[in-house]
Every structure is written in structure tokens, then in C-alpha cells.
Coordinates of C-alpha atoms in Angstrom, one line a residue:
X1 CA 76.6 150.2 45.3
X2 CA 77.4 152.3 42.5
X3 CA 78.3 155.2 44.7
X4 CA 80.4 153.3 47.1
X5 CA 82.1 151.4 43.6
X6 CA 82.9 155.2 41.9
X7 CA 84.2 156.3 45.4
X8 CA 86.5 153.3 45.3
X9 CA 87.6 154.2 41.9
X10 CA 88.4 157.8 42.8
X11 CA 90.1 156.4 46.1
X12 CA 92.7 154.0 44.3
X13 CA 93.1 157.0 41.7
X14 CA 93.9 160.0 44.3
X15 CA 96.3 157.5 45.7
X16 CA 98.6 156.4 42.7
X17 CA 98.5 160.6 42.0
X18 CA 99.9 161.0 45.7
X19 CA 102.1 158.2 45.4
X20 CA 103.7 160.0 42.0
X21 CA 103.8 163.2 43.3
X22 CA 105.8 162.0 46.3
X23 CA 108.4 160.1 44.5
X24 CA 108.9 163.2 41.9
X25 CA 109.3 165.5 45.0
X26 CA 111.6 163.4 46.8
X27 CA 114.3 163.5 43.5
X28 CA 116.7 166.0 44.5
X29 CA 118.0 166.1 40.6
X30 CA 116.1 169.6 40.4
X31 CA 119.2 171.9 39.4
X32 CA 116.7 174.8 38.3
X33 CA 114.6 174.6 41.5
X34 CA 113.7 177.8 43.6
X35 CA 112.4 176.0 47.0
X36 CA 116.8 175.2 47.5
X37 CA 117.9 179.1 47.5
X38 CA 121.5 179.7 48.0
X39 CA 121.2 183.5 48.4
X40 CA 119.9 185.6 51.0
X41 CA 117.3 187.3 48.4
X42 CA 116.2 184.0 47.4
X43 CA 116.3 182.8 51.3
X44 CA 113.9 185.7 51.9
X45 CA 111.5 184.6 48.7
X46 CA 111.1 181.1 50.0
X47 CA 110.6 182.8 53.6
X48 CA 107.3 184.3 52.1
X49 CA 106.2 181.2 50.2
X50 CA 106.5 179.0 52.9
X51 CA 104.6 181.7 55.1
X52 CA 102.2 181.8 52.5
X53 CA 101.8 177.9 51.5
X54 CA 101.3 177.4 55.7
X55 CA 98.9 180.1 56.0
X56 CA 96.9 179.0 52.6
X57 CA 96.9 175.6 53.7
X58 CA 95.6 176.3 56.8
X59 CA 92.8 178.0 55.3
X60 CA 92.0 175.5 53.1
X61 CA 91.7 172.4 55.6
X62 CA 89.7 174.7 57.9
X63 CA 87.3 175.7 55.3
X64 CA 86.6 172.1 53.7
X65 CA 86.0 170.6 57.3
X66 CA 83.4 173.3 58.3
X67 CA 82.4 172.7 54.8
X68 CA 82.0 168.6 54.7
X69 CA 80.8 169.1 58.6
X70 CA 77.7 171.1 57.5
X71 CA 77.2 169.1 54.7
X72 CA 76.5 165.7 56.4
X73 CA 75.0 167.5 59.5
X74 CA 72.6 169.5 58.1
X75 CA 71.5 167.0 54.9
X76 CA 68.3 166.6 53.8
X77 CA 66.6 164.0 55.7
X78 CA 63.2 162.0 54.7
X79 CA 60.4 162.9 56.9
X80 CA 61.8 166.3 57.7
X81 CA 59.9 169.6 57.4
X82 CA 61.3 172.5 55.5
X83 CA 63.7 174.5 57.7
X84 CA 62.6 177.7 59.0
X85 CA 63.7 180.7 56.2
X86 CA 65.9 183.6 57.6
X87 CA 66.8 186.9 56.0
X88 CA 70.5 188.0 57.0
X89 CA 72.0 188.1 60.0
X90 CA 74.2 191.1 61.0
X91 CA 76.6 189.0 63.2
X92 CA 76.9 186.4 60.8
X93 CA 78.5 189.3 58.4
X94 CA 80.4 190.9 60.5
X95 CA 82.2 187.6 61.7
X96 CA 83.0 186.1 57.8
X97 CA 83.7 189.8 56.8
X98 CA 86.3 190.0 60.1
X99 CA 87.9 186.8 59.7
X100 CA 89.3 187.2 56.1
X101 CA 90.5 190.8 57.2
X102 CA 92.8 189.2 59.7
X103 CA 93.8 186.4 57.1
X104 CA 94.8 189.3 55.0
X105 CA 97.0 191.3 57.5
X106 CA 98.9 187.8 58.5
X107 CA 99.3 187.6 54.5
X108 CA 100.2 191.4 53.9
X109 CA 102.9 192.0 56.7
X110 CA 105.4 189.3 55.3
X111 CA 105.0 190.7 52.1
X112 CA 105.3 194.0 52.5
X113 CA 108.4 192.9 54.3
X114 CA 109.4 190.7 51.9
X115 CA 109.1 193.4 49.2
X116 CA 110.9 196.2 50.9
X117 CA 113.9 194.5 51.6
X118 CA 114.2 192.7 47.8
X119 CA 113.9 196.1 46.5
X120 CA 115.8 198.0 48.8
X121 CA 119.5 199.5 47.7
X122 CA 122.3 197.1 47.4
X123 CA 124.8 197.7 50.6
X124 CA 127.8 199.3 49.6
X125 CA 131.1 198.1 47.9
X126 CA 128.4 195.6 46.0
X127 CA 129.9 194.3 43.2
X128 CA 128.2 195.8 40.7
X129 CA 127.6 194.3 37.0
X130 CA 125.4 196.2 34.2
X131 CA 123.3 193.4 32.1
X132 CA 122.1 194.2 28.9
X133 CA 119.4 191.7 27.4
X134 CA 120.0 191.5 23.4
X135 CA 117.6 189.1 21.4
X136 CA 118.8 186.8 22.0
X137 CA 121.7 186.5 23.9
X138 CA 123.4 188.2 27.4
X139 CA 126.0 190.9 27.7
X140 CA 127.5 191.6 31.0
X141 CA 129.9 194.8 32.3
X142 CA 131.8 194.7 35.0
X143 CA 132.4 198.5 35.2
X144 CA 134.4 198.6 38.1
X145 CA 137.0 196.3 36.4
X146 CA 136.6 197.1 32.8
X147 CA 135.5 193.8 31.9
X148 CA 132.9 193.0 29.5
X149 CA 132.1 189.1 28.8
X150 CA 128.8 187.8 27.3
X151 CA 126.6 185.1 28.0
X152 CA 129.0 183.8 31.7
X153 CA 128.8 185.7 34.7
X154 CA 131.9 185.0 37.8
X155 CA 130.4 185.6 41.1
X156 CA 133.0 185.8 44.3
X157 CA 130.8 183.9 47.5
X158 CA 130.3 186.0 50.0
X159 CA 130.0 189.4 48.3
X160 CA 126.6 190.8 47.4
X161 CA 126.3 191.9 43.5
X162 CA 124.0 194.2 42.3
X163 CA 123.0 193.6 38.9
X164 CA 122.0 196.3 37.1
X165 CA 119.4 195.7 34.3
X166 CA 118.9 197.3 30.5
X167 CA 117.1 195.9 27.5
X168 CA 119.0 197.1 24.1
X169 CA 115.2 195.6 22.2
X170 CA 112.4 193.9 23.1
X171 CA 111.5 192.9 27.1
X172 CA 113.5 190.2 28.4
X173 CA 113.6 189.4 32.0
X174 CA 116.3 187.9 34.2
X175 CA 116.5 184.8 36.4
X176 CA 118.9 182.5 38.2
X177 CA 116.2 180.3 40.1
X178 CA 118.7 179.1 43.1
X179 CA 120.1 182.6 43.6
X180 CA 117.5 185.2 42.8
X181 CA 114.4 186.2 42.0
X182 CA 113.0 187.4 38.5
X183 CA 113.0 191.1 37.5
X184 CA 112.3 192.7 34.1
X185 CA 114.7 193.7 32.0
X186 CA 113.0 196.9 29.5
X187 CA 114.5 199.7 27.5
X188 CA 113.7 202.7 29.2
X189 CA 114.8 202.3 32.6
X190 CA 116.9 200.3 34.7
X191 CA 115.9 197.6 36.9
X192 CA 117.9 196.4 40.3
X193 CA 118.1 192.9 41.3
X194 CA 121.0 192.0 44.2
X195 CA 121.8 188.8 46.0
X196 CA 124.8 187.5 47.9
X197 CA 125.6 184.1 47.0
X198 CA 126.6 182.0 50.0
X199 CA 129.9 180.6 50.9
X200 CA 129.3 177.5 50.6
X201 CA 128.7 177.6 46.8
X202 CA 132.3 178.2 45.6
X203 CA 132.9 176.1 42.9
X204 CA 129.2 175.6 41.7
X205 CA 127.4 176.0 38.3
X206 CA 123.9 177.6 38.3
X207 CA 121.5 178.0 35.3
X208 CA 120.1 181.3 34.1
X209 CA 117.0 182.0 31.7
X210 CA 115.0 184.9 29.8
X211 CA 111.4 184.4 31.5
X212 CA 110.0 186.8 29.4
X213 CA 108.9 185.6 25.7
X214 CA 111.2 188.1 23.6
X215 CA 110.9 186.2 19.9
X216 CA 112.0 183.2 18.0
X217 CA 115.1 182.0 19.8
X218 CA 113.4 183.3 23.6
X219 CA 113.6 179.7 25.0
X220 CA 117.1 179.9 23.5
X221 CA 118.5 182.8 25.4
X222 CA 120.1 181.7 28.6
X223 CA 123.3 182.1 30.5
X224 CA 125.4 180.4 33.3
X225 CA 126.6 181.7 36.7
X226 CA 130.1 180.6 38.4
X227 CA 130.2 181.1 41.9
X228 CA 134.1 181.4 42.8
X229 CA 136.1 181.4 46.1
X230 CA 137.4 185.7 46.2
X231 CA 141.0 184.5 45.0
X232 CA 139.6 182.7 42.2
X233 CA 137.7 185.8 41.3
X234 CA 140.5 188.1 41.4
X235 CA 142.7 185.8 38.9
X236 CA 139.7 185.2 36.2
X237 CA 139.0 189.7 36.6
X238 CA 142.9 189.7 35.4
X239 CA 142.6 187.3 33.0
X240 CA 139.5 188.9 31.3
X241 CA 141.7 192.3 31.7
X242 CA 144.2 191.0 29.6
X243 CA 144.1 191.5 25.6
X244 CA 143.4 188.4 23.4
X245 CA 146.6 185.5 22.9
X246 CA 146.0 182.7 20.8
X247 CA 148.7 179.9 19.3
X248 CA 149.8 179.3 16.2
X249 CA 147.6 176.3 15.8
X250 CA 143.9 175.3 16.2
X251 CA 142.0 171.8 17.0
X252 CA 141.9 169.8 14.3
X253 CA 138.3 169.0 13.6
X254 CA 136.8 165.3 14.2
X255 CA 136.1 163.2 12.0
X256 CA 132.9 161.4 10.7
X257 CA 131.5 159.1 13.3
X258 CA 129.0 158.7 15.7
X259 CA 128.1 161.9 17.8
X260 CA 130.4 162.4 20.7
X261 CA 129.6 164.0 24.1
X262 CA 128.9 167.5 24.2
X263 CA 131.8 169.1 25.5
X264 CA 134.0 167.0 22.4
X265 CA 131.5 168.4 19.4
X266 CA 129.5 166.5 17.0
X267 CA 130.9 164.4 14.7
X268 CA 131.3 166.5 11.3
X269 CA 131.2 165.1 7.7
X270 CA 131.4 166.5 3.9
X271 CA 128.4 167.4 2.6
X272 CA 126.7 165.3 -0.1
X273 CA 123.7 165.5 -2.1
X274 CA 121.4 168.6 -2.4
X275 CA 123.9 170.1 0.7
X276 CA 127.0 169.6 -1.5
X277 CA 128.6 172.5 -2.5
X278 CA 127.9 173.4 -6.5
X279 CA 131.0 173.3 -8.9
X280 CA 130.9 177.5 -8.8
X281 CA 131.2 177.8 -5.2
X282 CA 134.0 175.5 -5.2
X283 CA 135.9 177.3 -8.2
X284 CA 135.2 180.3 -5.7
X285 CA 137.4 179.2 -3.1
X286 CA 140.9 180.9 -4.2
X287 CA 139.0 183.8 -4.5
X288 CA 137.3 183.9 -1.3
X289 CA 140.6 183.0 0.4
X290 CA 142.6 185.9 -1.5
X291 CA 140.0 188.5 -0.7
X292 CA 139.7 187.3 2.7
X293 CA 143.6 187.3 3.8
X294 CA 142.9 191.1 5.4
X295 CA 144.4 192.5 2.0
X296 CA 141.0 193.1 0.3
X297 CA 137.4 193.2 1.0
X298 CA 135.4 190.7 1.2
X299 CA 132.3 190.9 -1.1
X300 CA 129.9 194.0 0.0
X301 CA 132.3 195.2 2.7
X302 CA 135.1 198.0 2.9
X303 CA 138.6 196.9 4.2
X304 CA 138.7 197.5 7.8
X305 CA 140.6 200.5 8.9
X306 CA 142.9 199.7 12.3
X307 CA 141.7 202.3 15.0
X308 CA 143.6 202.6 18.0
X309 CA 142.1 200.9 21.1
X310 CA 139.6 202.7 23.2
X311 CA 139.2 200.9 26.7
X312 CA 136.1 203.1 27.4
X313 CA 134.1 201.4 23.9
X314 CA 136.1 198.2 24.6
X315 CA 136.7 197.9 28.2
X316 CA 138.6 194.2 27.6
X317 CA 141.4 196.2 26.5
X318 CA 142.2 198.0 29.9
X319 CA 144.6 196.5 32.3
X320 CA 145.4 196.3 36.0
X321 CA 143.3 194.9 39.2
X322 CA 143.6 195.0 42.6
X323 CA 146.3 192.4 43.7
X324 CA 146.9 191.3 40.2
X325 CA 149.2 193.9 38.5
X326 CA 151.2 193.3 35.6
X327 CA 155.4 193.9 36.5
X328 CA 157.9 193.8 34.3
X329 CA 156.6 191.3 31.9
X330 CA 155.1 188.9 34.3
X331 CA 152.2 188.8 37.2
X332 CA 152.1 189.1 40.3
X333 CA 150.2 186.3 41.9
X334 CA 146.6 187.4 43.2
X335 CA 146.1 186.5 46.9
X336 CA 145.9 182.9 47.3
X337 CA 148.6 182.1 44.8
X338 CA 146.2 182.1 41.9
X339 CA 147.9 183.8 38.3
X340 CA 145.7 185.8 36.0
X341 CA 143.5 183.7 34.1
X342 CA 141.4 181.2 36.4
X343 CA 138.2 179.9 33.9
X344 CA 136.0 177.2 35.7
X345 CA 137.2 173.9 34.7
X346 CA 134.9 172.3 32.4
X347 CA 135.4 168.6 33.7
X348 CA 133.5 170.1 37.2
X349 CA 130.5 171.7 35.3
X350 CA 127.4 169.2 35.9
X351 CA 125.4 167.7 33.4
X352 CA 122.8 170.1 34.0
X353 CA 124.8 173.3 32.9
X354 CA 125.8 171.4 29.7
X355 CA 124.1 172.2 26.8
X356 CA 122.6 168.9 25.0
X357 CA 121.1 171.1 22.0
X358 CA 120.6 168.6 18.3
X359 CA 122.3 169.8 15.4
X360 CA 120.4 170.5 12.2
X361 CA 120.6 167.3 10.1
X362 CA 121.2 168.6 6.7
X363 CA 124.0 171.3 8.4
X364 CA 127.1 169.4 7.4
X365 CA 131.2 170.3 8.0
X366 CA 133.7 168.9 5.6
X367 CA 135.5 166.6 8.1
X368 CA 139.8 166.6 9.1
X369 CA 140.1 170.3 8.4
X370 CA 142.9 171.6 10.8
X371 CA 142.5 175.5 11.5
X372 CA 145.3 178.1 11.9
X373 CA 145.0 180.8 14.3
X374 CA 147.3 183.3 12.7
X375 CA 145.8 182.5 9.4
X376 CA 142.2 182.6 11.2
X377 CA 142.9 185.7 12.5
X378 CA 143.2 187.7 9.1
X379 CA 140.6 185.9 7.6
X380 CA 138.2 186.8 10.6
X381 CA 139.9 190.8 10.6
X382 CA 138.8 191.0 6.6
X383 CA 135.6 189.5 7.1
X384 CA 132.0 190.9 8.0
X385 CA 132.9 189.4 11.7
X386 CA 134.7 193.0 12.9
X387 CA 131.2 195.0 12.1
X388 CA 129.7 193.2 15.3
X389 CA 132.3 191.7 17.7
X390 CA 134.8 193.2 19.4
X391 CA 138.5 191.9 20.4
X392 CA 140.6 193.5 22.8
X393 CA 144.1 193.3 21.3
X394 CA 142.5 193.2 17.6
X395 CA 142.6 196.7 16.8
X396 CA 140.5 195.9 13.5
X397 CA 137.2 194.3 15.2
X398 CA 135.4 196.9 17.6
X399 CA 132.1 195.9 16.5
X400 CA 129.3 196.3 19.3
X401 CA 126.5 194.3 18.0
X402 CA 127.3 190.7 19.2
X403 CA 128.8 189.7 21.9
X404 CA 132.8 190.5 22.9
X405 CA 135.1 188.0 21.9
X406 CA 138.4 188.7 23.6
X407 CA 138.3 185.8 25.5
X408 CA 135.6 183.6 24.1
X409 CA 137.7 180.5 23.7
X410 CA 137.5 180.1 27.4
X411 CA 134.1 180.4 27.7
X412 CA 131.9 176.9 28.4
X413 CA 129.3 177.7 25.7
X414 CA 128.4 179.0 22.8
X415 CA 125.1 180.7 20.8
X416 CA 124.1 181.9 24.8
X417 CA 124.3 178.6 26.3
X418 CA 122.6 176.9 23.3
X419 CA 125.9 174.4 22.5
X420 CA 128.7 173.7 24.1
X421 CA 132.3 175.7 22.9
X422 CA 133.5 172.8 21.1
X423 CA 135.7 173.2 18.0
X424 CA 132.9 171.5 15.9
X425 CA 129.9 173.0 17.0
X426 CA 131.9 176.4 16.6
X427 CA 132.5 175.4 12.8
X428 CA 128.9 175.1 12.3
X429 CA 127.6 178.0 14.2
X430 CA 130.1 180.2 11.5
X431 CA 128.8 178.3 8.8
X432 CA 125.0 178.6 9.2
X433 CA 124.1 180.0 12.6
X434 CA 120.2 181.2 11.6
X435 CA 119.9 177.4 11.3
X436 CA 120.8 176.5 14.7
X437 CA 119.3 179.4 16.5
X438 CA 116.1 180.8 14.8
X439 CA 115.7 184.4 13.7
X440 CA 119.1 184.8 15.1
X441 CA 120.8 188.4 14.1
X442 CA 124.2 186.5 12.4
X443 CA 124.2 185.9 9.2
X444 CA 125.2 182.6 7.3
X445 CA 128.5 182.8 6.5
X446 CA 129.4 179.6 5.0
X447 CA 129.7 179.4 1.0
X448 CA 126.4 178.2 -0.7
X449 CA 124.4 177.9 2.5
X450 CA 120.9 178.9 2.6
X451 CA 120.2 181.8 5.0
X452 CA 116.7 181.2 5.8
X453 CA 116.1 184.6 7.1
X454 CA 117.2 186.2 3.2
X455 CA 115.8 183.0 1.7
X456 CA 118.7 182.3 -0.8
X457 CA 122.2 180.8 -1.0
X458 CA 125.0 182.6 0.4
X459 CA 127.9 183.3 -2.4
X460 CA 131.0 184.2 -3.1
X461 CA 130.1 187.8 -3.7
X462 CA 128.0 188.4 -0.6
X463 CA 131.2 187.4 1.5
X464 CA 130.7 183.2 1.9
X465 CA 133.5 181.7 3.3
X466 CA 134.8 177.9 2.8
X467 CA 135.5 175.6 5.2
X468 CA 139.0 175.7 5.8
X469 CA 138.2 179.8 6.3
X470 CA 135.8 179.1 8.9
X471 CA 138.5 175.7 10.4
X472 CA 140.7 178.7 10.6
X473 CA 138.9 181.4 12.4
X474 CA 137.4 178.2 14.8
X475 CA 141.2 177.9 15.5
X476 CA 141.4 181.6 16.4
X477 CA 138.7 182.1 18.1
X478 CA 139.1 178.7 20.2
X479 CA 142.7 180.4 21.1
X480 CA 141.4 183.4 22.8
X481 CA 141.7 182.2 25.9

């Protein structure tokens, strides 16, 4: 009875499993799944896993029914004499040592085939895109075009890309579950990965990851695909060409309040207590503001000496593309009607492409601050901002050690898909962005944070900027469209 009783236990227990299992498989909420590939690469990856699973399974149920068949046949019985003993048996080994050999060649075929065709060439007039892997964030070239973007790749449907990987630190590796498969991403040679998204993906969203543990912020190091009809492809390639434009006037921050969706910001507030700024940092501010309005340097750093543009060190600067050509002031339409510019619109990206990241609780904003763009822009040319990003159309900021901003106000995200780009979450990135992204290379810029990387209090002399310098480079840097 106490068999039959535990049997009954495991029986009621293996069923509730198998009933859980089924209703989590039968969700089709799985954005990040690879068994839905919508790619010809990732069609021929789940053609060799579904070989495999089929083969492996059929394996299995033959080998636990000879199994539970010998087991009940052949049990010991009372009354029955020891079986007779024998010492090998030549056919015996020949016929288990065959049978896995041919289980083995029905594996190996498919996968050799599998591999030579993933790691084959990319056919020609690929588009071709060179990734670098920083820690932690995503930088991506479109050579061809002269486009460099970070963090947001534009694929046209129908054409295969052939991405073209580099590590500028540590060993990252690359992913976009629905469209391709995972490939290292190193520092001393280049890795290939291609893929032709299908047709029928225009207008679709698709997560991308670092599945290789680089540091710190690793699980914080993604990016996001947009798979675009041709036409729309064409017009955003112009628009990226372009050099930076922004308006006279930024967003006005929001005010205290509950927390707002994503793509608004989070609410922002003064900061009070231990956060508050001190009575020095304050007295600072006319100072900061002076030696920050592009005329002088802003504590530790040399004024910035304009250089003339070099489209080979920035390629954003460089004009032109097929079909899209720039005419006597205006543009000529890209095929399909489209003008330079096209940027995904943000009301059609899912939920699952949004960033829901939380926001430090003691990292507070001074709240109703409205930003100026032109202002924004000298304070940003005079600060430390120009040693490591690059404008095209900003002669003074040709940094190369974060990511291009020419045209970051139209991007969807921030921090490498960590927050949304939202005027507020911005503000707060400037202010203290080791504190929302750990280990992260940018310093804290915002007067009398703590950096927790230097472990003290950023002042007026190291370069700290108040809050209506960072409303106004938010302003400029949400203009750059």
C-alpha cells in the first residue's frame, strides 16, 4: 500500500508539472524567444534543433521502453534459481557499438550542414554594419553610408546584413534571439554573423543582448533592432547623414508626482535632506555657469579648440545617399515619398522593447526646470562632454569614447537600452550616471553628487554642473533629432 500510495503522490505531482508547463508554453508573450525565427539563419538554427529534439527524443522513448521491458520481464522472482553467468558476447558489442554510430551520423550531417552554411560568406551587396562591443554599451558603423549610431540598429527586410564584429575591451558577444544566432565578439579578430530578416517584419521591434558576462553593468548592455520597409531605410540613412539641428527650446521637465510611464520619464523633485545640495555648491552656481558658457574651462579641462570636421573620424558628418540627395536647399524625396529623417515611431514600439529600469531613490532632479538648446549647447561644448562624444555639426565635440550623439534625441533609449530617452531620465543620467548603471565609464557630473566609483562629492572645481546646466544640455541633446 505504501508503494501504490507514493506512486499516487508522484502521479498527481508529474501531472500539475505537465499541466504548468503546457499552459507557460502555450503563452505566445515570448518577445525574446528563438523557437519563432524570422531570419533565414535563425530558420536554419531551429531546423537543426528540431532535428535534433526529434532525433533525441526518439532515442530516449526507445531506450526507457527496452529499459522498463527488461526490468519487469526479467525481475527477480521467488523460487527462481540464479540465472546462468556469461562472459561477453561479441555480437552483443558489435550491435550497441553499431547503433550509436548511426545515431551519430543522422546527428552529424545536419550539423555539419547547419554549420557550413551559418558560417559561410555573406552573398554580395550585403549590407554590411561593423559592431564594436564597449563595456558596456553598442556602437554600430554603417561604412557604406557613413553613418555611425550607437546602441539602435535599422535593418531594410529583405536584404541580408552582415555584421561584422570587434570588441574595443573585454569579450562581449552578440544576439538578437528572433533573428540570429550568438557569435563572440573579442579584440583580436573579427567575427561574422549575417541574416536576412524577412519581409514580413517591417515595422517590428526586436531585442538584443551581451550573452557573454563582460563586468558590472553586463546584464545592462543591450540594444534594439528596427526592421524597416527599403523606403523607410533609405530616408532614416539620410537623416542619420545629416549634421545635428536642434530648436531654440527644450522640454520643460515634470514635475513632482507619481511616476509616469516610461516613455514620459519619472517624476523629478528637489532634493532634500542628506541629498540636498550644501550652501557652497549652491554659491558655486554663477561660477559654474560662467566657466561653462564655452568662454572658459570648466574645472580640470582646457577650452576646446574647434577642429574642422573630418567625416572619416566622424562619419555622421558626411552627406549624400542613393536616392536621397540634398538640392538646392531641400531633398529630394527617397523612393516611396519618404523625406530624410524616418525614426521608428515610438507609439508602435511594444512593451517588451521599452525599458522599465527603477530609478535610484536618493537620485533626485530639482523639478520645473525648462532647458535651452542654444544655451545647452555651449554649456555641453565647454564641458568634459566633448572629450568622449562626438557631434556631427559640432565642430568642438569629436570625442570617441562614448557613443555618437548627432542624432541621439531621436533615438528610443538611453544608457544602451537601460531607460527610455525621456527628458527626465536624461536629466538624471547627466547628473549621476555611475548610479544608474554600475561601474559605468561616465562620470558624475552633477554638482555635489557622490561618484561612487571616485568615492567623494563632485564640486565645483572638478567641473560639477547645476541643474539648470544639465535642463539645458537635456534640451540640446533631446533636439538632435
Amino acid at each position: 500500500m505504501k508503494g501504490t500510495d507514493r506512486l499516487r503522490r508522484l502521479a498527481s505531482y508529474a501531472f500539475f508539472a505537465a499541466l504548468a508547463i503546457a499552459a507557460v508554453s502555450c503563452n505566445e508573450a515570448h518577445p525574446n524567444t528563438t523557437l519563432v525565427p524570422h531570419s533565414d539563419f535563425g530558420r536554419e538554427i531551429d531546423f537543426l534543433w528540431d532535428r535534433l529534439l526529434l532525433l533525441g527524443t526518439l532515442v530516449f522513448v526507445l531506450v526507457e521502453a527496452a529499459l522498463i521491458f527488461i526490468v519487469i520481464k526479467y525481475r527477480r522472482r521467488e523460487n527462481q534459481p540464479t540465472p546462468p553467468q556469461t562472459h561477453g558476447s561479441t555480437k552483443l558489442e558489435i550491435t550497441w557499438t553499431l547503433i550509436p554510430a548511426v545515431i551519430l551520423v543522422f546527428i552529424a550531417v545536419p550539423t555539419v550542414r547547419t554549420i557550413f552554411i551559418t558560417q559561410a560568406q555573406a552573398a554580395p551587396g550585403s549590407l554590411n554594419i561593423d559592431v564594436t562591443g564597449h563595456q558596456w554599451w553598442w556602437e554600430f558603423r554603417y561604412a557604406e553610408y557613413g553613418v555611425t549610431t550607437a546602441n539602435e540598429i535599422y535593418l531594410p527586410v529583405g536584404r541580408t546584413v552582415n555584421f561584422r564584429l570587434r570588441s574595443a575591451d573585454v569579450i562581449h558577444s552578440f544576439w538578437t534571439p528572433q533573428l540570429g544566432g550568438k557569435r563572440d565578439v573579442i579584440t583580436n579578430r573579427t567575427n561574422y554573423v549575417w541574416y536576412t530578416p524577412d519581409s514580413s517584419t517591417a515595422s517590428s521591434v526586436w531585442n538584443g543582448f551581451c550573452v557573454e558576462y563582460c563586468g558590472a553593468s553586463h546584464a545592462n548592455m543591450r540594444f534594439r533592432v528596427f526592421t524597416v520597409t527599403p523606403e523607410q531605410f533609405a530616408s532614416w540613412v539620410a537623416g542619420q547623414k545629416l549634421p545635428a539641428r536642434f530648436g531654440a527650446v527644450g522640454p520643460t521637465l515634470p514635475a513632482g508626482g507619481p511616476n509616469p510611464p516610461p516613455h514620459e520619464g519619472p517624476a523629478v523633485s528637489t532634493p532634500a535632506g542628506p541629498n540636498a545640495p550644501t550652501q557652497a555648491a549652491q554659491a558655486a552656481a554663477p561660477q559654474i555657469a560662467q566657466k561653462s558658457s564655452g568662454t572658459q574651462a570648466v574645472g580640470g579641462t582646457q577650452p576646446a579648440i574647434p577642429r574642422p570636421q573630418n567625416p572619416e573620424a566622424n562619419p555622421g558628418a558626411q552627406t549624400g545617399v542613393t536616392g536621397v540627395a540634398p538640392a538646392g536647399g531641400t531633398f529630394v524625396l527617397a523612393s516611396g515619398g519618404l523625406p530624410p529623417g524616418y525614426i521608428f515611431p515610438r507609439d508602435k514600439i511594444p512593451d517588451y522593447a521599452v525599458p522599465h529600469a527603477p530609478i535610484p531613490p536618493d537620485l533626485k532632479f530639482t523639478s520645473g526646470l525648462t532647458g535651452n538648446a542654444a544655451r545647452g549647447k555651449q554649456v555641453f561644448s565647454g564641458a568634459a562632454c566633448i572629450g568622449c562624444h562626438s557631434i556631427a555639426g559640432n565642430p568642438i565635440a569629436m570625442g570617441v569614447t562614448g557613443p555618437n550623439l548627432t542624432h541621439v534625441g531621436s533615438r528610443s533609449t538611453i544608457a544602451a537600452g537601460r531607460f527610455p530617452n525621456a527628458a527626465a531620465y536624461l536629466a538624471l543620467w547627466i547628473k549621476n550616471a555611475r548610479k544608474m548603471k554600475p561601474e559605468v565609464l561616465m562620470p558624475t557630473l552633477g554638482l555635489d553628487e557622490y561618484d561612487p566609483v571616485l568615492g567623494r562629492k563632485v564640486t565645483a572645481d572638478t567641473g560639477g554642473l547645476t541643474d539648470q546646466q544639465i535642463a539645458d544640455i537635456v534640451a540640446y541633446l533631446t533636439a538632435l533629432k
